[in-house]
Amino acid sequence: MPVNKNALCPCLLTEGSYSENSACSTRGGEDNSRLLFVDGAARTFTLNIDMSALAVLMGLIDVTEPKFCVAVIAIIFNPFFWNVIARWEHRTRGLTRLFGGPNTACYSLGILILLLNVYRSHSITVAMKGQPRWEALDNALVYFSGAALMAIGSLFVISSFLALGFTGTFLGDYFGILMDHKVTGFPFNVMDNPMYWGSTANYLSLALMNASPVGVVLTAVVGLSYRIAIAYEGPFTEEIYRQRSQRCKHK
């Protein structure tokens, strides 16, 4: 009984038919030809790989386009900026002296971070609109999946803000505005850094709802920039609270 040739190997075979009990192995040639050894006999077949979908996808993304580059710069700049400024404040209390107090300084930096994030979102939207949509994503299922993801991401962002408050969200620890206890309720009992990952989910949902492959790429850049920021922020913040704990013990 003939066997489905595709079942023998995860590729398409263009020559030969083989029995169900035949033992086969393959050896590659220099081009897309292969040798198939069936019961010790060599048979030649051709490996047919359809690269058209990948080629189409790559053709929809232009990483040299100026709007794309602006969006990437905005994504990378934001966490770099607030980490540098917050660490400088923690070391020198420069913003506290400038604004006359830690709370005013923290609120001022927080408002600036919000404005930078608004510009980042705007630049990502402009970059998506400036490049083609992908037909594979342009359907109702993907659109409503993106809408559902937007709802989940927004839930994480908003609930994180409500749990932390303004100063807890916008680096109040670096200004000496420390929380009494670590927040362990929702959404922090679901995942670490829910605001960052909720924000990343929102950008991905925006890309899906707009069938934008470049939006997916920019979302990956957002996720990577947050991952790097977490690697720097987490240990530093823990050290701030460790130092406070030591000071309390010595009182």
Short mmCIF file of C-alpha atoms in Angstrom, two decimals, residues 57-184:
data_model
loop_
_atom_site.label_atom_id
_atom_site.label_comp_id
_atom_site.label_asym_id
_atom_site.label_seq_id
_atom_site.Cartn_x
_atom_site.Cartn_y
_atom_site.Cartn_z
CA LEU A 57 6.14 39.66 5.54
CA MET A 58 9.67 41.05 5.24
CA GLY A 59 8.52 43.20 2.34
CA LEU A 60 5.96 44.87 4.61
CA ILE A 61 8.55 46.02 7.17
CA ASP A 62 10.98 48.82 6.34
CA VAL A 63 13.34 49.31 9.28
CA THR A 64 15.06 52.22 7.53
CA GLU A 65 11.88 54.29 7.25
CA PRO A 66 12.32 57.50 9.32
CA LYS A 67 9.03 57.16 11.23
CA PHE A 68 10.01 53.65 12.30
CA CYS A 69 13.40 54.90 13.48
CA VAL A 70 11.78 57.74 15.46
CA ALA A 71 9.48 55.24 17.16
CA VAL A 72 12.39 52.97 18.09
CA ILE A 73 14.32 55.94 19.53
CA ALA A 74 11.28 57.04 21.56
CA ILE A 75 10.80 53.51 22.91
CA ILE A 76 14.43 53.13 23.98
CA PHE A 77 14.81 56.68 25.28
CA ASN A 78 11.95 56.67 27.78
CA PRO A 79 13.12 54.01 30.29
CA PHE A 80 16.72 55.12 29.81
CA PHE A 81 15.75 58.71 30.66
CA TRP A 82 13.71 58.00 33.76
CA ASN A 83 16.27 55.56 35.17
CA VAL A 84 19.15 58.00 34.68
CA ILE A 85 17.22 60.94 36.17
CA ALA A 86 15.86 58.90 39.10
CA ARG A 87 19.28 57.54 40.02
CA TRP A 88 20.75 61.02 39.79
CA GLU A 89 18.01 62.28 42.10
CA HIS A 90 18.62 59.46 44.57
CA ARG A 91 22.34 60.25 44.63
CA THR A 92 22.21 64.07 44.72
CA ARG A 93 18.62 65.10 45.64
CA GLY A 94 18.96 67.60 42.81
CA LEU A 95 15.30 67.57 41.78
CA THR A 96 14.16 67.76 45.40
CA ARG A 97 16.20 70.94 45.90
CA LEU A 98 15.06 72.36 42.57
CA PHE A 99 11.34 71.87 43.25
CA GLY A 100 11.48 72.51 46.99
CA GLY A 101 10.44 69.06 48.16
CA PRO A 102 10.40 65.37 47.20
CA ASN A 103 6.67 65.16 46.46
CA THR A 104 6.64 68.11 44.07
CA ALA A 105 9.79 66.80 42.40
CA CYS A 106 8.34 63.30 42.00
CA TYR A 107 5.07 64.63 40.59
CA SER A 108 6.98 66.82 38.13
CA LEU A 109 9.07 63.90 36.90
CA GLY A 110 5.96 61.71 36.73
CA ILE A 111 4.13 64.22 34.54
CA LEU A 112 7.16 64.45 32.25
CA ILE A 113 7.28 60.65 31.99
CA LEU A 114 3.57 60.60 31.11
CA LEU A 115 4.15 63.15 28.33
CA LEU A 116 7.08 61.13 27.00
CA ASN A 117 4.90 58.01 26.99
CA VAL A 118 2.17 59.86 25.10
CA TYR A 119 4.73 60.84 22.48
CA ARG A 120 6.02 57.25 22.34
CA SER A 121 2.50 55.96 21.70
CA HIS A 122 1.99 58.63 19.05
CA SER A 123 5.25 57.75 17.29
CA ILE A 124 4.36 54.04 17.27
CA THR A 125 0.93 54.81 15.81
CA VAL A 126 2.46 57.04 13.12
CA ALA A 127 5.01 54.33 12.26
CA MET A 128 2.25 51.72 11.92
CA LYS A 129 0.15 53.95 9.68
CA GLY A 130 3.19 54.68 7.51
CA GLN A 131 3.76 51.03 6.61
CA PRO A 132 1.49 48.42 4.98
CA ARG A 133 -1.02 46.20 6.71
CA TRP A 134 -0.53 42.42 6.63
CA GLU A 135 -3.37 40.52 5.05
CA ALA A 136 -2.84 37.52 7.36
CA LEU A 137 -3.69 39.72 10.36
CA ASP A 138 -6.46 41.67 8.66
CA ASN A 139 -9.48 39.70 9.83
CA ALA A 140 -12.15 39.83 12.52
CA LEU A 141 -10.63 37.11 14.71
CA VAL A 142 -7.29 38.91 15.04
CA TYR A 143 -9.03 42.26 15.53
CA PHE A 144 -11.21 41.05 18.41
CA SER A 145 -8.30 39.12 19.92
CA GLY A 146 -6.39 42.40 19.93
CA ALA A 147 -9.35 44.16 21.55
CA ALA A 148 -9.49 41.51 24.29
CA LEU A 149 -5.75 41.85 24.84
CA MET A 150 -6.18 45.63 25.10
CA ALA A 151 -8.76 45.13 27.86
CA ILE A 152 -6.43 42.81 29.78
CA GLY A 153 -3.42 45.08 29.36
CA SER A 154 -5.39 48.13 30.45
CA LEU A 155 -6.65 46.23 33.50
CA PHE A 156 -3.08 45.49 34.56
CA VAL A 157 -1.92 49.07 33.97
CA ILE A 158 -4.83 50.75 35.77
CA SER A 159 -4.92 48.32 38.70
CA SER A 160 -1.14 48.68 39.13
CA PHE A 161 -1.49 52.46 39.29
CA LEU A 162 -4.31 52.26 41.82
CA ALA A 163 -2.33 49.84 43.99
CA LEU A 164 0.89 51.88 43.92
CA GLY A 165 -0.42 55.43 43.75
CA PHE A 166 1.24 58.20 41.78
CA THR A 167 4.50 58.34 43.71
CA GLY A 168 4.74 54.56 43.90
CA THR A 169 4.28 54.35 40.15
CA PHE A 170 6.63 57.14 39.19
CA LEU A 171 9.78 56.26 41.11
CA GLY A 172 8.90 57.84 44.44
CA ASP A 173 11.34 55.42 46.10
CA TYR A 174 14.21 57.30 44.47
CA PHE A 175 12.96 60.54 46.04
CA GLY A 176 12.85 59.01 49.49
CA ILE A 177 9.05 58.52 49.35
CA LEU A 178 8.95 54.90 50.47
CA MET A 179 5.93 52.66 50.84
CA ASP A 180 5.21 51.15 54.24
CA HIS A 181 4.68 47.65 52.89
CA LYS A 182 5.33 45.80 49.67
CA VAL A 183 2.23 45.65 47.46
CA THR A 184 1.20 42.00 47.11
#
